Amino acid sequence: MLKKRFLYLFILINILIMQNVFASTIIGTVIDKDGVNIRSGAGTNYNKTGFLAYGKSVTLVSDKKFINSDIKEQKECAYWYQVYFNNNTNNYMCGELLSITKYDLYFTNTVYGTRINEDYATVRSTPGGTSIDRIYLGTEVNVIQKSGNWSKISYYNGRTGYVYSKLISKYEDITTTDEEYAKVLKEKGFPDSYIPFLTYLHKKYPNFIFEADLVNKSFTTVVNGEANKNALQTNESAYRASNTIRENPNWYTASNPVNAFFLDPRNYLTEKNIFVFEKLNYDKDYKNYNVILKNMFGSSYLADDEYINYYLKAGTYGASPIHLAARTIQEGGSNSSYAAITGTATSTGGLKYRSNNLDGFYNFYNIGAYQDNYTSSAVTRGIAVAAGLVDSYEGTPWDTREKAIVYGGKFIATAYINNNQNTLYYQKFNTSDKAHFPSYTHQYMANIIAPASEALNSYNTYIDKLKLTNEEFTFIIPVYKDMPKEFTTHPIIGDNDNNLTSISINGEKIQNFDSDVVEYEVYINSNLDKIKIEATSKSNKSTISGTGEIELNKEETFKEISIIVTSETGNKKTYKVKLIRKDNETSDDLPIEDILKNVDVKINDLYISGIGENKNVSYLINLIKQANTDVNITITNKDNTPNNSILKTSDKITIKNNSYEKTYTIVIKGDTNGDGKVTAVDLLRIQKHILKYTTLKDEYYEACDTNYDNSVSPVDMLRIQKHILKYITLK
């Protein structure tokens, strides 16, 4: 009986701490080489509102498909998705030209747990030993044992190591209750989930002032809005939106669950992190700026009175000198050898911008520092800004340190602080309704950790060094609509792969399968009452549901099957297979020409065309089998050897059923030499044909006739040229 009770308790505890996906975002990636137009409605009869190039991504409002009922014959696109574009949802894109993927927006946990309480913590092999890992603010850990000032922890699904114990906090250590003060906070607009943290801070620092900024946006909307706008350095794939380096060295775009964690104001309501919400406006009556600045800079060259006065002067434009000093430290400017402030970026650092010498210029705040088309070094571009070579900032060229500190500080004040981006949080995440610039734009830095890092500098100076525990600090804290009741957490670490490599129907693989394409149509015989669906995952750590033997209702003309792949980390991806029964009239005895009438190709007695360049053999086979699954198809090269690669002009295709057989020569429009590609060589061949230097015959002549007018003219040559330049697509 005791064992049963223990088992029940174990299960209950695991249910309570189970991590759940709270919401998802849907991303559409352009798969058409020519790109896709964005329109004001679901149809090509609506106005264009934008354009997205091949490989670029957009966030969908939902996975609802829109059909344009006003167009009787919408051959261009069967369905449309509503998308976010230019901070507007009145935009639509053709769904057939997008690859759709669902991503988790954020993870939540009913229990706050034990977490890292600073911007990051170094994990070591032994107490004070070699560094083996770095984990970020809010990472959940389990303390295994303590050894002096160090704690042995487990994290990330079983990794272990040691961290400094002061970098770990438990919920009960940073929260408390006070019914009277809770009423005060509720009157200001703070939700229940904020109150235990703020009450603890109030008891410890009674002169701290907390103001709620009630933002008229849902938390999910804000997370969506910040997608692809933030970066961090990490080795963990779950923390990355993609594995493509965004900026050197090793900066990656943050994944949506990471964005959500750092957007959630509750994750900063501790004494070390509360300063992300500190009001950063200049206070002309404040007397301690000088003392605080000297303590902040410590042994740095910037502790000299000359530099302190520069920061005090810069502050008069509206930004707290303390904030400007913290920003300098965060960006590296307190280090006298940092390239952006040495004044010798070219002579000692070898940095140049578009061949221009950058010596004699300074940028203490890394204003305008990011990679562009001319440099892969953000620092280099920042110095070019200071030199006046790019962008336009007041006082440039910043050819003295004084000008760089003062004019740079004036820019931060006028562009951010005085425009209601007057906290570290709002400079990083421009989400307040009171801000001057549109939401999710005009954000000072890409580094998603930066607010927490700068806040820690402020805490260390104000509280740890100067003991300003009775100082009156004001904190402006955002409160979003529909905040998740549970605590947001970082994504689960593990294999994030939720792709399939194949889907089979009754043992036959879907031809031309692509793991990024999630919707398929398969034609099946009308007399089937059940089918067997099999799928193979790319990762052996993912799980698949929705496969197996499926019962069919013979009265249904089609049935949609959902195959769900769940990665080790819990991310789900759904593949949909629409099973369509063939018409009873469709039979093996139909002439081949009649079968091809239902296929998107063009035929005559000899040739089959209308296929397009760079299509493989399986593409054409699958296209025809969608119209009739029972035909046998073989495709060979000109010399009758099997073709298993891309289709070329002069290939032969033979289609047969029980009663009929037909062989066609394949024509790829524009491929005039039979190599399967449309290049400048083909352009030269058609030019020579038109000038009568050579004569193209048979299928090669047909490949030249790109507009199907039964002649070869300069118009066809122009069309091939436009195809090569990607202005049009020949088919």
XYZ file of C-alpha atoms in Angstrom:
731
model
C 0.000 0.000 0.000
C 2.887 2.331 0.854
C 4.478 1.697 -2.531
C 1.217 2.519 -4.291
C 0.936 5.805 -2.410
C 4.520 6.675 -3.274
C 3.879 5.925 -6.934
C 0.757 8.087 -6.928
C 2.669 10.961 -5.311
C 5.508 10.633 -7.840
C 3.051 10.794 -10.749
C 1.245 13.763 -9.204
C 4.492 15.698 -8.706
C 5.493 15.073 -12.304
C 2.110 16.273 -13.528
C 2.456 19.468 -11.486
C 5.878 20.365 -12.871
C 5.183 19.246 -16.418
C 6.328 21.774 -18.986
C 3.770 22.726 -21.617
C 3.690 24.641 -24.863
C 1.405 27.620 -24.296
C 1.002 28.810 -27.890
C 2.416 28.406 -31.381
C 3.430 30.613 -34.242
C 3.086 29.608 -37.890
C 5.820 30.511 -40.354
C 5.451 30.439 -44.139
C 8.637 30.191 -46.214
C 8.575 31.095 -49.928
C 9.319 28.057 -52.105
C 8.784 29.701 -55.497
C 12.087 30.718 -57.105
C 10.494 33.907 -58.453
C 9.225 35.003 -55.055
C 5.612 35.716 -54.067
C 3.511 38.878 -54.162
C 1.663 39.960 -51.024
C -1.875 41.242 -51.657
C -4.593 43.092 -49.784
C -7.028 40.190 -50.199
C -7.193 36.480 -50.987
C -6.821 36.624 -54.759
C -4.768 37.990 -57.635
C -7.509 40.549 -58.290
C -6.463 42.418 -55.127
C -3.799 45.132 -54.961
C -0.194 44.254 -54.220
C 0.973 45.340 -50.773
C 4.459 43.849 -50.888
C 6.753 41.095 -52.116
C 8.713 38.269 -50.492
C 11.722 36.693 -52.199
C 12.512 32.977 -52.456
C 13.581 31.500 -49.124
C 12.273 34.424 -47.063
C 9.762 33.815 -44.267
C 6.623 35.490 -42.985
C 4.421 34.895 -39.937
C 0.851 33.702 -40.594
C -2.087 35.112 -38.661
C -3.491 31.553 -38.505
C -3.507 28.339 -40.511
C -6.963 29.139 -41.940
C -7.098 28.836 -45.723
C -8.953 31.544 -47.628
C -10.654 30.786 -50.953
C -11.499 33.682 -53.262
C -15.159 33.035 -54.066
C -15.305 36.066 -56.370
C -13.113 34.333 -58.914
C -14.739 31.406 -60.648
C -11.539 30.045 -62.095
C -8.593 30.866 -59.836
C -5.915 28.870 -61.644
C -3.081 30.924 -60.161
C -3.720 29.867 -56.580
C -6.227 27.545 -54.937
C -5.979 29.015 -51.421
C -4.439 31.900 -49.511
C -3.077 32.600 -46.021
C -3.449 35.819 -44.059
C -0.014 37.071 -42.970
C 1.672 39.708 -40.825
C 3.480 42.248 -43.023
C 4.637 45.781 -42.174
C 2.899 45.593 -38.768
C -0.408 44.920 -40.541
C -2.599 41.829 -40.848
C -4.525 42.916 -43.970
C -2.158 40.950 -46.192
C -2.512 37.638 -48.016
C -0.145 35.256 -49.799
C -0.726 32.266 -52.036
C -0.594 29.185 -49.826
C 0.593 26.922 -52.635
C 3.827 28.895 -52.843
C 4.656 28.670 -49.125
C 6.142 25.921 -46.985
C 4.305 26.011 -43.648
C 5.953 25.227 -40.307
C 4.543 25.617 -36.788
C 6.859 26.707 -33.992
C 6.225 26.905 -30.286
C 5.851 30.498 -29.142
C 6.804 29.792 -25.581
C 6.959 27.183 -22.841
C 5.294 27.555 -19.453
C 5.571 25.793 -16.138
C 3.132 25.729 -13.242
C 6.096 25.768 -10.822
C 8.709 28.576 -10.837
C 11.405 26.177 -9.651
C 15.070 26.949 -8.998
C 16.635 29.295 -11.513
C 19.802 31.158 -12.506
C 19.351 34.738 -11.251
C 21.888 36.734 -13.312
C 22.326 37.424 -17.022
C 24.332 34.224 -17.289
C 26.240 31.737 -15.158
C 29.422 29.860 -15.993
C 29.173 26.130 -15.351
C 32.441 24.577 -14.183
C 33.774 21.027 -14.032
C 34.640 21.334 -10.313
C 34.122 24.085 -7.702
C 36.111 27.010 -9.186
C 37.431 24.718 -11.931
C 37.456 24.774 -15.721
C 34.555 26.388 -17.553
C 32.464 23.790 -19.396
C 29.264 25.672 -20.241
C 27.342 28.944 -20.009
C 23.657 29.092 -19.067
C 21.398 32.120 -19.186
C 19.165 34.007 -16.786
C 16.151 31.903 -15.818
C 17.627 28.524 -16.724
C 15.972 25.942 -14.475
C 18.388 23.837 -12.460
C 18.268 21.143 -9.792
C 20.741 21.487 -6.940
C 22.311 18.083 -6.296
C 24.688 19.060 -3.502
C 26.557 22.056 -2.081
C 30.289 22.404 -1.660
C 31.302 25.616 0.110
C 30.256 28.548 -2.038
C 29.501 26.236 -4.971
C 26.517 24.110 -5.925
C 26.536 21.025 -8.071
C 23.580 21.278 -10.436
C 21.845 19.290 -13.130
C 20.349 21.151 -16.088
C 19.408 20.738 -19.754
C 18.065 17.192 -19.547
C 20.841 15.691 -17.415
C 24.013 17.740 -17.841
C 25.859 18.409 -14.585
C 28.438 20.887 -13.314
C 29.156 23.479 -10.642
C 27.990 27.098 -10.416
C 28.541 29.767 -7.797
C 25.705 29.347 -5.287
C 24.792 33.052 -5.218
C 23.766 32.754 -8.874
C 20.861 30.438 -7.950
C 17.480 31.476 -6.522
C 14.406 29.581 -5.433
C 10.905 31.013 -5.643
C 10.471 31.127 -1.875
C 13.732 33.104 -1.528
C 12.589 35.995 -3.752
C 8.872 36.289 -2.947
C 6.718 37.097 0.056
C 3.171 38.176 0.932
C 1.610 41.333 2.364
C -2.135 41.751 1.908
C -2.128 45.535 2.342
C 0.689 46.150 -0.103
C -0.878 43.673 -2.528
C -3.945 45.959 -2.654
C -1.713 48.919 -3.557
C -0.117 46.974 -6.396
C -3.474 45.739 -7.718
C -4.802 49.296 -7.781
C -1.850 50.219 -9.972
C -2.796 47.430 -12.378
C -0.324 44.693 -11.497
C -1.642 41.113 -11.949
C -1.482 38.560 -9.155
C 1.573 36.835 -10.653
C 3.676 40.021 -10.279
C 2.720 40.738 -6.683
C 4.777 38.199 -4.629
C 7.999 39.381 -6.317
C 7.271 43.101 -5.980
C 6.166 42.647 -2.369
C 9.508 41.047 -1.537
C 11.379 43.939 -3.173
C 9.192 46.485 -1.359
C 9.955 44.951 2.029
C 13.684 44.970 1.332
C 13.782 48.347 -0.438
C 10.800 50.372 0.821
C 11.659 53.464 -1.256
C 11.504 51.614 -4.564
C 8.538 52.877 -6.634
C 6.809 50.427 -9.009
C 4.618 51.794 -11.807
C 2.566 49.534 -14.110
C 2.557 50.409 -17.817
C -0.640 48.759 -19.074
C 0.076 47.761 -22.678
C -2.911 47.229 -24.955
C -1.399 44.183 -26.653
C -1.653 40.522 -25.774
C 1.521 38.749 -24.701
C 1.231 36.390 -27.682
C 0.963 39.350 -30.081
C 4.125 40.848 -28.616
C 6.047 37.584 -28.900
C 4.925 37.303 -32.520
C 5.984 40.880 -33.172
C 9.492 40.275 -31.849
C 10.076 37.146 -33.960
C 13.448 37.185 -35.770
C 14.450 40.519 -34.203
C 16.737 39.336 -31.399
C 20.081 37.582 -31.141
C 22.195 35.650 -28.653
C 25.336 33.553 -28.542
C 24.535 29.912 -27.842
C 25.480 26.359 -28.759
C 21.934 25.109 -28.129
C 19.824 24.603 -31.264
C 16.573 25.008 -29.292
C 17.633 28.566 -28.460
C 18.152 29.401 -32.151
C 15.500 30.281 -34.717
C 17.883 28.780 -37.299
C 21.445 27.502 -37.418
C 22.531 30.308 -39.741
C 24.965 32.738 -38.119
C 23.329 36.156 -37.941
C 26.431 38.139 -37.081
C 30.009 37.296 -36.199
C 31.222 36.040 -33.876
C 28.604 33.301 -33.461
C 25.464 35.387 -32.968
C 22.254 33.551 -33.839
C 18.650 34.713 -34.150
C 16.848 33.809 -30.938
C 14.022 31.267 -31.101
C 10.501 32.326 -30.155
C 10.501 30.551 -26.759
C 13.678 32.458 -25.878
C 12.079 35.726 -27.036
C 9.046 34.976 -24.879
C 11.134 34.330 -21.789
C 13.041 37.615 -22.056
C 9.872 39.524 -22.984
C 8.009 38.303 -19.903
C 8.409 41.126 -17.341
C 7.972 38.703 -14.434
C 11.340 37.142 -15.193
C 13.084 40.355 -14.103
C 11.251 40.993 -10.822
C 14.249 40.180 -8.630
C 16.678 42.561 -6.948
C 19.466 41.875 -9.461
C 17.259 42.272 -12.522
C 14.634 44.857 -11.560
C 16.867 47.598 -12.968
C 15.877 46.626 -16.515
C 12.782 48.706 -15.676
C 14.623 51.636 -14.052
C 13.402 55.002 -15.329
C 16.450 56.363 -17.161
C 15.544 60.035 -17.541
C 18.013 62.688 -16.390
C 17.266 64.274 -13.010
C 18.916 67.698 -12.708
C 18.412 67.695 -8.926
C 20.153 64.358 -8.323
C 23.420 64.849 -6.410
C 25.112 61.429 -6.583
C 25.878 61.089 -10.308
C 29.577 61.850 -9.882
C 30.108 59.331 -7.079
C 28.159 56.601 -8.842
C 29.980 57.083 -12.155
C 33.387 56.782 -10.494
C 32.327 53.567 -8.796
C 30.891 52.158 -11.994
C 34.086 52.753 -13.957
C 36.325 51.529 -11.113
C 39.897 51.117 -12.421
C 38.958 51.996 -16.019
C 40.486 55.046 -17.670
C 36.930 56.458 -17.754
C 37.005 57.032 -13.963
C 39.154 60.108 -14.623
C 37.372 63.415 -13.890
C 37.737 64.502 -17.517
C 35.550 61.619 -18.725
C 33.128 61.872 -15.802
C 32.429 65.456 -16.884
C 31.777 64.314 -20.457
C 29.084 61.938 -19.185
C 27.556 64.611 -16.938
C 27.404 66.964 -19.923
C 25.830 64.274 -22.127
C 23.209 63.621 -19.464
C 21.798 67.135 -19.681
C 20.134 66.192 -22.992
C 17.758 63.852 -21.173
C 19.447 60.512 -20.462
C 20.765 59.594 -17.044
C 24.599 59.735 -17.048
C 24.500 56.470 -15.124
C 22.622 54.837 -17.976
C 25.108 56.199 -20.509
C 27.983 54.847 -18.443
C 26.302 51.438 -18.149
C 25.738 51.391 -21.919
C 29.420 52.179 -22.502
C 30.471 49.331 -20.208
C 28.014 46.930 -21.865
C 29.296 47.820 -25.349
C 32.957 47.441 -24.335
C 33.969 51.112 -24.210
C 35.396 50.989 -20.674
C 38.196 48.782 -22.033
C 40.918 51.135 -23.338
C 41.927 48.646 -26.058
C 38.406 48.245 -27.498
C 38.666 49.099 -31.202
C 35.690 51.478 -31.259
C 37.290 53.903 -28.759
C 41.056 53.602 -29.385
C 41.177 56.049 -32.271
C 43.554 53.652 -34.031
C 41.085 51.188 -35.518
C 42.930 51.020 -38.838
C 46.580 51.430 -37.854
C 46.495 48.948 -34.962
C 43.334 46.949 -35.682
C 43.407 46.802 -39.476
C 39.769 47.880 -39.719
C 38.578 49.781 -42.784
C 35.181 50.650 -44.179
C 34.924 50.616 -47.982
C 38.699 51.168 -48.061
C 38.427 54.258 -45.816
C 40.857 54.788 -42.946
C 39.054 54.795 -39.581
C 41.819 56.214 -37.374
C 40.834 59.194 -35.244
C 37.149 58.308 -34.745
C 35.281 57.079 -31.642
C 31.941 55.389 -30.851
C 31.412 54.682 -27.144
C 27.855 53.347 -27.461
C 28.239 51.301 -30.691
C 25.603 53.471 -32.340
C 24.845 52.141 -35.844
C 27.077 49.111 -35.243
C 25.827 46.119 -37.230
C 26.873 44.107 -40.262
C 25.967 45.500 -43.668
C 26.789 44.825 -47.334
C 30.254 46.329 -46.943
C 31.514 44.745 -43.734
C 30.898 41.647 -41.649
C 32.135 43.530 -38.568
C 29.528 45.449 -36.576
C 32.296 47.371 -34.778
C 33.751 48.512 -38.112
C 30.438 49.938 -39.232
C 30.002 51.671 -35.874
C 33.329 53.471 -36.307
C 32.327 54.361 -39.876
C 29.200 55.975 -38.392
C 31.430 57.995 -36.064
C 33.531 59.036 -39.058
C 30.441 60.265 -40.902
C 30.943 57.735 -43.712
C 27.518 56.140 -43.275
C 24.191 57.277 -41.770
C 23.872 60.784 -40.395
C 24.263 61.642 -36.726
C 24.594 65.029 -35.069
C 28.136 66.189 -34.449
C 29.832 63.682 -36.748
C 32.613 63.160 -37.367
C 33.110 62.132 -33.756
C 36.839 62.746 -33.915
C 37.352 63.275 -30.178
C 36.270 61.150 -27.255
C 34.340 64.085 -25.843
C 32.258 64.451 -29.025
C 31.614 60.700 -29.145
C 30.424 60.570 -25.518
C 28.388 63.780 -25.603
C 26.808 63.569 -29.054
C 26.277 59.826 -28.707
C 24.567 60.428 -25.370
C 22.442 63.152 -26.921
C 21.338 60.715 -29.615
C 20.323 58.099 -27.031
C 18.360 60.751 -25.135
C 16.563 62.310 -28.103
C 15.938 59.072 -30.002
C 15.039 56.801 -27.079
C 14.750 58.254 -23.567
C 12.714 61.306 -24.587
C 10.489 59.128 -26.807
C 9.242 56.877 -23.995
C 11.824 54.155 -24.568
C 13.181 55.205 -21.199
C 14.017 51.841 -19.637
C 16.518 49.181 -20.654
C 13.581 46.895 -21.355
C 11.852 49.336 -23.703
C 15.075 50.153 -25.535
C 15.430 46.457 -26.288
C 11.725 45.683 -26.790
C 9.778 48.637 -28.183
C 6.315 47.455 -27.150
C 4.814 50.286 -25.087
C 1.736 52.058 -26.438
C 3.345 55.337 -25.348
C 6.437 54.948 -27.527
C 6.951 57.328 -30.440
C 8.095 54.755 -32.994
C 6.039 51.801 -34.312
C 6.093 48.688 -32.147
C 8.972 46.224 -32.654
C 11.024 48.841 -34.562
C 13.676 51.321 -33.404
C 15.197 48.845 -30.935
C 18.640 49.829 -29.701
C 20.371 46.481 -29.678
C 19.885 42.953 -31.053
C 21.491 41.221 -28.050
C 18.551 39.816 -26.084
C 20.680 39.451 -22.922
C 21.823 43.089 -22.939
C 19.087 44.531 -20.661
C 19.823 41.944 -17.971
C 23.581 42.546 -18.280
C 23.229 46.321 -17.980
C 20.747 45.941 -15.121
C 23.264 43.787 -13.242
C 25.873 46.540 -13.653
C 23.399 49.012 -12.158
C 22.581 46.694 -9.242
C 26.257 46.052 -8.510
C 26.920 49.787 -8.419
C 23.806 51.045 -6.623
C 23.230 48.273 -4.113
C 26.342 46.138 -3.807
C 29.027 48.857 -3.872
C 27.326 52.110 -2.832
C 24.657 50.582 -0.569
C 21.988 52.968 -1.874
C 19.283 50.811 -0.360
C 17.182 53.788 0.745
C 17.399 55.573 -2.624
C 14.134 56.396 -4.410
C 14.312 54.489 -7.717
C 11.310 54.420 -10.067
C 10.629 51.314 -12.154
C 8.258 51.308 -15.149
C 7.062 47.719 -15.602
C 4.973 46.594 -18.610
C 1.808 44.558 -18.097
C 0.471 42.858 -21.232
C -3.038 41.628 -21.850
C -3.692 37.893 -21.515
C -0.451 37.110 -19.718
C 0.022 33.354 -19.298
C -0.905 32.287 -15.789
C 2.053 29.936 -15.647
C 5.694 31.039 -15.589
C 7.453 31.248 -18.936
C 10.589 29.123 -19.187
C 13.388 28.525 -21.633
C 12.895 25.836 -24.313
C 13.658 22.237 -23.478
C 17.137 21.234 -24.604
C 17.361 18.216 -26.856
C 16.872 17.155 -30.453
C 14.504 19.679 -32.048
C 14.117 17.780 -35.343
C 10.475 17.018 -36.184
C 10.844 16.265 -39.894
C 9.814 13.235 -41.918
C 11.912 11.765 -44.707
C 9.090 9.795 -46.352
C 5.401 8.891 -46.253
C 4.107 5.660 -47.789
C 0.549 4.682 -48.753
C 0.035 0.917 -48.954
C 3.777 0.437 -49.292
C 4.265 3.004 -52.066
C 6.198 6.126 -51.152
C 4.797 9.532 -52.047
C 6.878 10.696 -54.974
C 8.885 13.927 -54.785
C 8.481 14.065 -50.992
C 10.012 17.138 -49.340
C 10.273 17.359 -45.546
C 9.489 21.090 -45.660
C 6.271 20.571 -47.642
C 3.551 19.519 -45.223
C 0.485 18.982 -47.443
C 0.046 16.258 -50.088
C -2.719 14.853 -52.270
C -2.731 11.157 -53.153
C -5.233 9.451 -55.450
C -6.450 6.013 -54.387
C -8.643 3.374 -55.982
C -12.366 3.932 -55.444
C -12.946 0.417 -54.070
C -10.524 0.603 -51.123
C -12.071 0.341 -47.642
C -8.797 0.705 -45.728
C -5.224 1.767 -46.291
C -1.923 1.482 -44.470
C 0.058 4.665 -43.842
C 3.724 4.528 -42.877
C 6.143 7.365 -42.203
C 9.869 7.628 -41.489
C 11.283 10.368 -39.278
C 14.605 12.053 -39.811
C 15.515 11.823 -36.119
C 15.348 8.601 -34.169
C 14.481 10.660 -31.070
C 11.193 11.965 -32.473
C 7.839 10.179 -32.269
C 5.152 9.796 -34.933
C 1.385 9.528 -34.524
C -1.383 9.188 -37.099
C 0.088 6.262 -39.025
C -1.045 2.638 -39.244
C -4.125 1.033 -40.772
C -6.852 3.587 -41.518
C -10.474 2.599 -42.121
C -12.150 4.329 -45.087
C -15.791 5.087 -45.735
C -16.557 4.210 -49.362
C -19.159 6.964 -49.460
C -16.494 9.622 -48.863
C -14.782 11.026 -51.952
C -11.760 12.113 -49.928
C -10.253 11.771 -46.461
C -7.580 13.932 -44.815
C -5.002 12.184 -42.643
C -2.830 14.100 -40.157
C 0.586 12.687 -39.298
C 2.097 14.417 -36.269
C 5.841 14.336 -35.615
C 6.929 15.333 -32.111
C 10.583 16.126 -31.500
C 12.450 15.174 -28.344
C 11.957 18.767 -27.140
C 8.183 18.625 -27.673
C 7.910 20.642 -30.897
C 5.170 19.273 -33.122
C 4.939 19.311 -36.921
C 1.840 18.115 -38.746
C 1.903 16.618 -42.226
C -1.471 16.344 -43.958
C -2.239 13.778 -46.645
C -5.472 14.202 -48.552
C -6.628 10.837 -49.931
C -8.821 11.330 -53.010
C -10.835 8.511 -54.538
C -10.498 8.259 -58.294
C -13.639 8.842 -60.296
C -15.450 5.611 -61.122
C -15.048 6.662 -64.740
C -11.280 6.676 -64.329
C -10.067 3.280 -65.479
C -7.068 1.524 -66.901
C -8.746 1.508 -70.314
C -8.713 5.284 -70.836
C -6.531 6.369 -73.755
C -3.289 7.968 -72.582
C -4.229 11.268 -74.241
C -7.435 11.391 -72.193
C -5.535 10.734 -68.970
C -3.130 13.590 -69.744
C -6.035 15.997 -70.223
C -6.269 16.027 -66.415
C -2.550 16.723 -65.977
C -0.978 20.195 -65.995
C 1.183 19.562 -69.071
C 0.883 20.248 -72.799
C 0.907 17.455 -75.397
C 0.612 16.831 -79.112
C 1.156 13.632 -81.032
C 4.916 13.680 -80.500
C 5.857 15.886 -77.574
C 5.026 16.537 -73.947
C 5.946 19.982 -72.543
C 4.737 22.592 -70.062
C 6.866 20.991 -67.331
C 9.433 23.642 -66.422
C 13.163 23.666 -65.791
C 14.929 21.767 -62.988
C 12.120 19.250 -62.451
C 13.180 15.734 -61.599
C 11.782 12.495 -62.966
C 9.704 11.763 -59.872
C 7.957 15.138 -60.230
C 6.472 14.248 -63.620
C 5.642 10.673 -62.609
C 3.804 11.882 -59.511
C 1.991 14.554 -61.520
C 0.588 11.981 -63.918
C -0.214 9.433 -61.222
C -2.340 11.990 -59.440
C -4.668 11.724 -62.427
C -4.432 7.930 -62.736
C -2.553 5.809 -60.235
C -2.637 2.603 -62.258
C -0.571 3.641 -65.247
C 3.013 2.435 -65.595
C 5.524 5.134 -66.454
C 9.135 4.918 -67.565
C 11.408 7.811 -68.464
C 14.646 7.289 -70.350
C 17.462 9.378 -71.724
C 17.827 9.912 -75.465
C 19.974 6.754 -75.660
C 17.206 4.716 -73.931
C 19.121 4.351 -70.665
C 17.022 4.987 -67.510
C 16.845 8.613 -66.359
C 16.808 9.015 -62.569
C 17.703 12.698 -62.373
C 16.367 15.928 -63.883
C 14.211 16.032 -66.998
C 15.826 17.179 -70.254
C 14.727 18.018 -73.754
C 14.999 14.757 -75.774
C 14.141 12.422 -72.854
C 11.471 9.819 -73.653
C 8.444 9.080 -71.482
C 6.351 5.961 -71.983
C 2.942 5.708 -70.342
C 0.866 2.552 -70.534
C -2.097 0.784 -69.006
C -3.814 -2.494 -69.801
C -5.153 -1.260 -73.133
C -3.043 1.650 -74.327
C 0.575 2.722 -74.560
C 2.053 6.010 -75.688
C 5.600 7.384 -75.899
C 6.358 11.102 -76.014
C 9.538 13.090 -76.359
C 9.976 15.492 -73.483
C 10.498 19.169 -74.278
C 11.755 21.590 -71.618
C 11.041 25.062 -72.964
C 14.296 27.013 -73.287
C 16.509 23.910 -73.000
C 17.634 23.910 -76.632
C 20.678 21.631 -76.189
C 19.181 18.866 -74.065
C 21.195 19.331 -70.867
C 18.127 20.024 -68.727
C 19.143 23.612 -67.967
C 18.270 26.979 -69.503
C 21.467 29.001 -69.808
C 23.264 31.529 -72.005
C 24.281 28.573 -74.217
C 20.620 28.041 -75.101
C 20.227 31.761 -75.781
C 23.126 31.619 -78.242
C 21.685 28.545 -79.976
C 18.309 30.181 -80.613
C 20.043 33.359 -81.791
C 22.078 31.362 -84.335
C 18.893 29.611 -85.457
C 17.069 32.924 -86.009
C 20.086 34.312 -87.945
C 20.122 31.067 -89.979
C 23.670 30.148 -88.977
C 22.324 26.809 -87.758
C 19.005 24.990 -87.921
C 17.361 23.492 -84.861
C 14.990 20.608 -85.543
C 12.436 18.370 -83.891
C 12.373 18.575 -80.062
C 15.101 21.249 -80.019
C 13.008 23.448 -82.310
C 10.038 22.853 -79.993
C 12.174 23.919 -77.012
C 12.800 27.247 -78.766
C 9.073 27.926 -79.233
C 8.565 29.265 -75.718
C 5.226 31.000 -76.364
C 3.584 28.052 -78.167
C 2.837 29.980 -81.389
C 4.382 27.268 -83.617
C 7.236 29.523 -84.722
C 10.659 30.594 -83.433
C 11.244 34.360 -83.371
C 13.106 37.089 -81.432
C 10.153 37.044 -79.018
C 11.174 33.529 -77.935
C 14.794 34.639 -77.555
C 13.683 37.531 -75.343
C 11.573 35.173 -73.219
C 14.553 32.861 -72.658
C 16.659 35.864 -71.668
C 13.986 36.990 -69.168
C 13.827 33.451 -67.761
C 17.584 33.397 -67.201
C 17.355 36.782 -65.446
C 14.440 35.411 -63.343
C 11.919 37.959 -64.620
C 9.657 35.168 -65.873
C 9.482 31.380 -65.553
C 9.258 29.309 -68.719
C 7.006 26.298 -68.631
